[in-house]
Each structure stands twice: as C-alpha cells, then as structure tokens.
PDB file of C-alpha atoms in Angstrom:
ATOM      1  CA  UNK A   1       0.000   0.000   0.000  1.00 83.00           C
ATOM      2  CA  UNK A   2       1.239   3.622  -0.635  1.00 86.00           C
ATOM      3  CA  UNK A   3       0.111   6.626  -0.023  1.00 90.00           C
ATOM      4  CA  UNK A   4       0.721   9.020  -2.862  1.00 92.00           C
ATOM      5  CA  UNK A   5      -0.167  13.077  -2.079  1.00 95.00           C
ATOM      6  CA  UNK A   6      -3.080  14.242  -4.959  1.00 97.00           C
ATOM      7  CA  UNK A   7      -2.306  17.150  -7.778  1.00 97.00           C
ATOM      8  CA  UNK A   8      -5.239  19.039  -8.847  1.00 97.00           C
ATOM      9  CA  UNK A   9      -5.034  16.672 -11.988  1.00 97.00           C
ATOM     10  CA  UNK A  10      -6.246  13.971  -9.299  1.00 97.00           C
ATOM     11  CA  UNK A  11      -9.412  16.305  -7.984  1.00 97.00           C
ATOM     12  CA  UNK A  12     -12.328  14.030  -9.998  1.00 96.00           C
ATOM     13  CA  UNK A  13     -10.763  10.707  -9.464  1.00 96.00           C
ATOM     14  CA  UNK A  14     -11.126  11.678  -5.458  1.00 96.00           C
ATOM     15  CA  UNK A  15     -14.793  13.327  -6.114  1.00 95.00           C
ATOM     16  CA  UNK A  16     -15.572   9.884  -7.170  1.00 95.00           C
ATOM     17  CA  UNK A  17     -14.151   8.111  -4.769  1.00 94.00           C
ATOM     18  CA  UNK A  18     -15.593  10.101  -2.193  1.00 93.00           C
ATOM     19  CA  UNK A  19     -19.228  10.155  -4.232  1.00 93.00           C
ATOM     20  CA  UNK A  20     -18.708   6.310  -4.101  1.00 92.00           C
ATOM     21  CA  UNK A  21     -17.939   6.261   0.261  1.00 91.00           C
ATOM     22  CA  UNK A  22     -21.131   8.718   0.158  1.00 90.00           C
ATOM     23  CA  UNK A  23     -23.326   6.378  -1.387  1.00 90.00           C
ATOM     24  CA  UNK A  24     -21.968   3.317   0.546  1.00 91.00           C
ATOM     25  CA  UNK A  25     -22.728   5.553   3.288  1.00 89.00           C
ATOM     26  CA  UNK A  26     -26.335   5.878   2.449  1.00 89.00           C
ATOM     27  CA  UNK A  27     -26.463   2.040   1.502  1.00 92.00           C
ATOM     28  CA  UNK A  28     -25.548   1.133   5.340  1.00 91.00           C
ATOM     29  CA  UNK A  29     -28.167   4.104   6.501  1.00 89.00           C
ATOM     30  CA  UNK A  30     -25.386   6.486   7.742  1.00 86.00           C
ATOM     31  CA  UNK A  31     -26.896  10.230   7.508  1.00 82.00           C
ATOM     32  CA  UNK A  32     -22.897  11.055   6.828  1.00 85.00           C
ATOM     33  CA  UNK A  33     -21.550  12.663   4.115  1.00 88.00           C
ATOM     34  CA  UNK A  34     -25.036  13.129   2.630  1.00 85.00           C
ATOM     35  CA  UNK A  35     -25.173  16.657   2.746  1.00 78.00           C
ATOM     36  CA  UNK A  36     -22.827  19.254   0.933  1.00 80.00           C
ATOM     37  CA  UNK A  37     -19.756  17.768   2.625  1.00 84.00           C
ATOM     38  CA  UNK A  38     -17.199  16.860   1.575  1.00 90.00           C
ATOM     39  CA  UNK A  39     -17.734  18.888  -1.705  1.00 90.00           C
ATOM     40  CA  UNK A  40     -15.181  19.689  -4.560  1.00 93.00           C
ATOM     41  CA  UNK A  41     -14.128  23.012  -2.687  1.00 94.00           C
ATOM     42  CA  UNK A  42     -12.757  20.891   0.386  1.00 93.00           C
ATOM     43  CA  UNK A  43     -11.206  18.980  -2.033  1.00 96.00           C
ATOM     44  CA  UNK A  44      -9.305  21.460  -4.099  1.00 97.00           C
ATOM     45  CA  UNK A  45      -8.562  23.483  -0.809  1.00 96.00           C
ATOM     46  CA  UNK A  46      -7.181  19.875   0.173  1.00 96.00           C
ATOM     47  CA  UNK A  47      -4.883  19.992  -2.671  1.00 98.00           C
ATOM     48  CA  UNK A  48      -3.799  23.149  -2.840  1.00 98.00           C
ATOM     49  CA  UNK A  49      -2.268  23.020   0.661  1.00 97.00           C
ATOM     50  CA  UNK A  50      -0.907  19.439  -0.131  1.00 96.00           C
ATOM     51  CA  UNK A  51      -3.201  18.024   2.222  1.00 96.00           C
ATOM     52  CA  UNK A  52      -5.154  15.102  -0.191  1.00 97.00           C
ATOM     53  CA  UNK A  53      -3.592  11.856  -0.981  1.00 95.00           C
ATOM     54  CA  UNK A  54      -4.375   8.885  -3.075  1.00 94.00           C
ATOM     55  CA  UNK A  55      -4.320   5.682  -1.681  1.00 92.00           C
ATOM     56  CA  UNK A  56      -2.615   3.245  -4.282  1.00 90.00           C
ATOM     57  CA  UNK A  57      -2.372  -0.673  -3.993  1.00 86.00           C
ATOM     58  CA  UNK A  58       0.855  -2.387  -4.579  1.00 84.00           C
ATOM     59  CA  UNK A  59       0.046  -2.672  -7.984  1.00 85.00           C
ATOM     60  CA  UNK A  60      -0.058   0.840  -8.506  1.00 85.00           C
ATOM     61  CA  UNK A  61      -4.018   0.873  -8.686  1.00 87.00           C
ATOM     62  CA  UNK A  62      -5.790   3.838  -6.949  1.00 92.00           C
ATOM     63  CA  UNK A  63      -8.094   2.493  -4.225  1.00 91.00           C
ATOM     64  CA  UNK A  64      -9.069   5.628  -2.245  1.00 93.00           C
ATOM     65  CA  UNK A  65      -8.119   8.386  -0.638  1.00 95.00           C
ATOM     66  CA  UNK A  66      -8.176  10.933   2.271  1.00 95.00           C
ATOM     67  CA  UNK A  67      -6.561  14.106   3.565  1.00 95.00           C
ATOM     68  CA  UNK A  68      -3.991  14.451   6.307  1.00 95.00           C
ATOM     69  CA  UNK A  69      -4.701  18.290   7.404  1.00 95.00           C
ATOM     70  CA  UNK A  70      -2.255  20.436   9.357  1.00 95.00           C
ATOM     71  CA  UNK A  71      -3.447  22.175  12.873  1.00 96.00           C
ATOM     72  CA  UNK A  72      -5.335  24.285  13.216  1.00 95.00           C
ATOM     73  CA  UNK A  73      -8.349  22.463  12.187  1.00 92.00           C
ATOM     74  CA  UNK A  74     -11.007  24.498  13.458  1.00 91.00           C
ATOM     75  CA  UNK A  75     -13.474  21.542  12.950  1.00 88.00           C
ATOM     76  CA  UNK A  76     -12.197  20.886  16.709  1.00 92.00           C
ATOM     77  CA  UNK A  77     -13.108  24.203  18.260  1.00 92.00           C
ATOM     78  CA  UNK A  78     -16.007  23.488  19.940  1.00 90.00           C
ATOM     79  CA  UNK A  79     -14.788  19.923  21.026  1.00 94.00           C
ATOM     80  CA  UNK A  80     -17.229  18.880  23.549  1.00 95.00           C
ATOM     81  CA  UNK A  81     -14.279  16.442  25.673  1.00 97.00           C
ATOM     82  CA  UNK A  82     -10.810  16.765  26.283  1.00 96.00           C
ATOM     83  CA  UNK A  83      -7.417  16.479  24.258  1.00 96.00           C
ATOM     84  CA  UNK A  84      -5.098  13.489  25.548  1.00 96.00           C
ATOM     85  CA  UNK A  85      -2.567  16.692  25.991  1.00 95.00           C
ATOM     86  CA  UNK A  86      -3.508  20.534  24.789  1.00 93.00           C
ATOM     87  CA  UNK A  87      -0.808  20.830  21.560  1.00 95.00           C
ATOM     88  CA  UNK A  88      -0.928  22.687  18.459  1.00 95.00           C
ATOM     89  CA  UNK A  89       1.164  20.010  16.826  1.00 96.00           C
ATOM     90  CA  UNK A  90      -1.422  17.568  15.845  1.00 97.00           C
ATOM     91  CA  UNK A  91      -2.587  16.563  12.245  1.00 97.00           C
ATOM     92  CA  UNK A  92      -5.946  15.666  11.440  1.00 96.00           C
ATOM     93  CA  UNK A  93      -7.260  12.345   9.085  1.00 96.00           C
ATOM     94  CA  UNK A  94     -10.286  13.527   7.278  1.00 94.00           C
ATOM     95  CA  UNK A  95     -12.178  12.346   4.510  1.00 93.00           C
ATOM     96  CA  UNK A  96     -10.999   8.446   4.163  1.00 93.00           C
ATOM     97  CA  UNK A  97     -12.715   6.849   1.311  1.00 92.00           C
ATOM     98  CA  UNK A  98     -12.042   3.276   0.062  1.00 91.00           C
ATOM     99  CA  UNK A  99     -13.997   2.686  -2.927  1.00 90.00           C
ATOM    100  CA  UNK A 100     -16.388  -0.155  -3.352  1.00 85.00           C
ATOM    101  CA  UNK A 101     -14.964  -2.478  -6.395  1.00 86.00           C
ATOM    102  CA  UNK A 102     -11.905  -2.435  -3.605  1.00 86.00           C
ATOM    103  CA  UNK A 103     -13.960  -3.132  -0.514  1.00 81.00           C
ATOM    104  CA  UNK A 104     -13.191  -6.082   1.433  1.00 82.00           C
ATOM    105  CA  UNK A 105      -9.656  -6.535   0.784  1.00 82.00           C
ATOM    106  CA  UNK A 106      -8.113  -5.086   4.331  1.00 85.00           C
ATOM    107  CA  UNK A 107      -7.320  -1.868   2.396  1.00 86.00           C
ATOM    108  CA  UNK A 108      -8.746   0.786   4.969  1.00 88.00           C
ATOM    109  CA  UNK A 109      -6.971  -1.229   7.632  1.00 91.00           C
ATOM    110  CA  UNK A 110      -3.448  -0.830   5.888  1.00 90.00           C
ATOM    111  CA  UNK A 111      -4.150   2.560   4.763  1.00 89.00           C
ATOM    112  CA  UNK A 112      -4.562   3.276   8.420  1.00 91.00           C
ATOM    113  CA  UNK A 113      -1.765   1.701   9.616  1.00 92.00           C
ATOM    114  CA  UNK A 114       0.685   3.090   6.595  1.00 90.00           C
ATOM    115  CA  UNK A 115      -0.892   6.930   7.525  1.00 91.00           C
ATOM    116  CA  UNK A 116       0.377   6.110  11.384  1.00 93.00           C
ATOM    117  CA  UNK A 117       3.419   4.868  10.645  1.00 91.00           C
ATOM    118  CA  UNK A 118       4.416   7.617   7.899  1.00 87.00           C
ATOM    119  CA  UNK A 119       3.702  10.178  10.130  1.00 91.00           C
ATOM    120  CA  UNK A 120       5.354   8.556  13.831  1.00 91.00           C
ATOM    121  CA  UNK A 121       8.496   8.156  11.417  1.00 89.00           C
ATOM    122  CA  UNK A 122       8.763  11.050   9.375  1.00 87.00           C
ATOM    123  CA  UNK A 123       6.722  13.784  11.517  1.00 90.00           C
ATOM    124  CA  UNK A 124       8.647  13.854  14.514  1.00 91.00           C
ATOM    125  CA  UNK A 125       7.135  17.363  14.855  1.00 94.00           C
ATOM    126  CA  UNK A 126       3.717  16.219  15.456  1.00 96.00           C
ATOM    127  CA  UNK A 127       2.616  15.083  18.852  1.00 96.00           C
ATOM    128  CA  UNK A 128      -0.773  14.024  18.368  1.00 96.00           C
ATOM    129  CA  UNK A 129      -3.132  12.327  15.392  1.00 97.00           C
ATOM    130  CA  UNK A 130      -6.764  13.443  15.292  1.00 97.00           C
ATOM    131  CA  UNK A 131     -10.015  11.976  13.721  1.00 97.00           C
ATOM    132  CA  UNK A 132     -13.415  11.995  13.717  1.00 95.00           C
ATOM    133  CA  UNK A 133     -16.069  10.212  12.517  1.00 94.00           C
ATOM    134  CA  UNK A 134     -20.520  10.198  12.292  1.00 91.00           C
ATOM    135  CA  UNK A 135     -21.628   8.668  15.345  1.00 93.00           C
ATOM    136  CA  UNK A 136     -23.789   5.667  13.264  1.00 92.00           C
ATOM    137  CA  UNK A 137     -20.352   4.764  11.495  1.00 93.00           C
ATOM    138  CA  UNK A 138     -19.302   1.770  13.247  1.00 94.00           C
ATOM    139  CA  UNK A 139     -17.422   0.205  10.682  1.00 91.00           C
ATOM    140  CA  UNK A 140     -15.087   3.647  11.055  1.00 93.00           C
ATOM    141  CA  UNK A 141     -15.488   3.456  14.780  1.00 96.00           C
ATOM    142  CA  UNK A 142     -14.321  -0.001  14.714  1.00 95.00           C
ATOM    143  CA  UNK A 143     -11.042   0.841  12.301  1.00 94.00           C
ATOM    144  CA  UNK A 144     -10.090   3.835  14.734  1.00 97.00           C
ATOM    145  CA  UNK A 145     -10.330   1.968  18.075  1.00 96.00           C
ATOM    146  CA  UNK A 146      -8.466  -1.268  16.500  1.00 95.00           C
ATOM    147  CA  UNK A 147      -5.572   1.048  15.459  1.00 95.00           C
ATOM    148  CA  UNK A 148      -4.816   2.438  18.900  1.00 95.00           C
ATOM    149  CA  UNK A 149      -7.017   5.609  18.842  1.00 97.00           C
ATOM    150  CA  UNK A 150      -8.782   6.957  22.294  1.00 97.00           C
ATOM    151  CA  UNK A 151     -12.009   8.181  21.853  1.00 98.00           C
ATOM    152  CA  UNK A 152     -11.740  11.997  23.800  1.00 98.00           C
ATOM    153  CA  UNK A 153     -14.995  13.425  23.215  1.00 97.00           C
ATOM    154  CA  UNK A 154     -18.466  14.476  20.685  1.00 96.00           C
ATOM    155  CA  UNK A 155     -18.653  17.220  17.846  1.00 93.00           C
ATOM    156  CA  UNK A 156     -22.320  18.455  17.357  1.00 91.00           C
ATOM    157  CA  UNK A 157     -23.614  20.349  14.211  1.00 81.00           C
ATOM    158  CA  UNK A 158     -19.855  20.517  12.826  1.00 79.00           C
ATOM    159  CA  UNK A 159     -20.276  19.270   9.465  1.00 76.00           C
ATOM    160  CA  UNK A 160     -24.518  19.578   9.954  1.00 77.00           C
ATOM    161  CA  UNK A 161     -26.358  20.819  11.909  1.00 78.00           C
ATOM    162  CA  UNK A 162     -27.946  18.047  13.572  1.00 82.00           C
ATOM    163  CA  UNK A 163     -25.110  15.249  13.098  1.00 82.00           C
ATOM    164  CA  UNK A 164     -23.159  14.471  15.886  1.00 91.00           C
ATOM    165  CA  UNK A 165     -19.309  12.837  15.227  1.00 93.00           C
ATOM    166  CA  UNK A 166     -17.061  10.947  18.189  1.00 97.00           C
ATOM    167  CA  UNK A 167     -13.856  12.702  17.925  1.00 97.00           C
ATOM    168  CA  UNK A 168     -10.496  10.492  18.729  1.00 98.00           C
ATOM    169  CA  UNK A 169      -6.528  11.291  19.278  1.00 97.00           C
ATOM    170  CA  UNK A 170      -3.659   9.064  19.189  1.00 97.00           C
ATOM    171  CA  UNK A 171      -0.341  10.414  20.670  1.00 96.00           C
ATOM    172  CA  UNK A 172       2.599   9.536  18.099  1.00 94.00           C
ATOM    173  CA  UNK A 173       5.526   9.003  20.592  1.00 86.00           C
ATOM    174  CA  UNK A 174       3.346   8.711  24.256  1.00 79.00           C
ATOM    175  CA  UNK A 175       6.610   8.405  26.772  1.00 69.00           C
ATOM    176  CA  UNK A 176       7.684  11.888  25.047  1.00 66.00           C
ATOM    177  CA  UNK A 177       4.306  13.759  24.390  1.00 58.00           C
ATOM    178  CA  UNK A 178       3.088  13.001  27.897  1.00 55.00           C
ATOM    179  CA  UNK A 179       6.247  14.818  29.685  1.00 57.00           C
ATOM    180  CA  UNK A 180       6.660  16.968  26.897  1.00 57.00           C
ATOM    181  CA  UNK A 181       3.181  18.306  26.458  1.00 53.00           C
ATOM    182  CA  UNK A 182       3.707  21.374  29.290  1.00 51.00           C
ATOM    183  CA  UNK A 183       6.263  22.567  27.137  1.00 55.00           C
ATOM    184  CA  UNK A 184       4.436  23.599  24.244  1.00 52.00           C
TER     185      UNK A 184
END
C-alpha cells in the first residue's frame, strides 16, 4: 500500500471516490456525508495546501483516498471532551474513502496503519493524530479503536447541523508527548 499526495489533476478521481464512500454511506443508513460535505471546494482546498492523498495498492491501482490536514483544524473548536494533551502540533485524518470495487480486501486497515506509521516516522514534529467520525459509522469506529485511537470526546452540528461525530486522538511518541506536552 502507498500513499501518494493528490495534484489538482487527481481532484475528480477523489470526487468519485468520495461520491462512491457517500453512497456506501447511504447504503448502510449512515446520515454522513449526505449533505454538501465533503464537496469539490474541500477537495481542491485539500490539494492546494498538499493536504489530499491517493491511496494506491501495490500494484499501482488507486483504491481511495483521504486528507492528512495540518493544525489548526477548526473543525475541533467546539470539542465537547478533552485532548489526551492541549498541543498545536497535531494533524488531522479527514475524509478516508475506500472505494467499493476495492472493498473487502483489508485496504482501509493498511491505509490506516501506513498513515500512522508515515507520520510517527517522518513527523517527529507532530505530537498528536486526530479523527473523527458520524456517530452511526461503526465500521469507522471499529477501524479507529483497533488502530490504537482513544475516543476523547463528541462534535455536534460541525459538518450539519444536527449530526453528531465521536472525535479520537492518538499520541505519536506517548513516553515523550506526555512529559513533553507542558512545554508547548
């Protein structure tokens, strides 16, 4: 698996892909996504900054994608919870998408654990990995808890007004963040 960061030349490959996690959404009768979010704006704005990637298989066919967003992510203002520690060095996951001809295969498992792993080894800046997810998702829920994330509180009427998302961290080096995190 590889992780491959999106040019603008990639923006409708990802619209599908996420168009495709939408209606899979809506198949498993998850209100997410079924608004006007993610739209192509998020997405451009997501590859502008260098934020949106491409999630490739070994043989070099494109799966899915997401974005890994830099702080601030103001999604998280109004956090109902607490932070594992209070940093500003924190990336976000948003807007993972495996499509559905490549459902099944362990993908969104190995995309998770590539993301982790790319950014405990070359990220040594960031202290802490952030992501939410709808609160009738439990196949997400399920992925984020198995790969060592602590759920540490509730969004409400973030992405909707009504919708409510469980919000999780994941400290990237926990002996070091933990001491560490009065010094930021």
């Amino acid at each position: 698996m590889q992780i491959k960061q999106a040019k603008m030349d990639d923006l409708n490959q990802i619209m599908e892909i996420l168009r495709d996690g939408r209606n899979q959404l809506a198949e498993q009768g998850i209100d997410q996504w079924q608004g006007d979010y993610p739209n192509e704006e998020h997405i451009k704005e997501d590859i502008e900054k260098g934020f949106a990637y491409l999630v490739q298989s070994q043989d070099d066919e494109t799966v899915g994608a997401l974005s890994i967003v830099e702080a601030p992510d103001h999604s998280y203002d109004e956090l109902n919870g607490d932070w594992l520690i209070d940093t500003d060095r924190y990336v976000v996951i948003h807007r993972v998408a495996i499509h559905s001809n490549h459902a099944g295969k362990g993908y969104a498992s190995a995309l998770f654990t590539s993301v982790i792993d790319y950014i405990k080894n070359n990220r040594k800046d960031i202290k802490t990995i952030r992501i939410d997810t709808h609160e009738d998702n439990k196949i997400m829920q399920h992925l984020i808890d198995k790969n060592g994330f602590t759920k540490v509180g509730e969004l409400h009427g973030v992405y909707r007004p009504e919708e409510n998302s469980y919000v999780y961290a994941m400290l990237t080096h926990p002996e070091r963040d933990r001491k560490d995190a009065n010094n930021d």
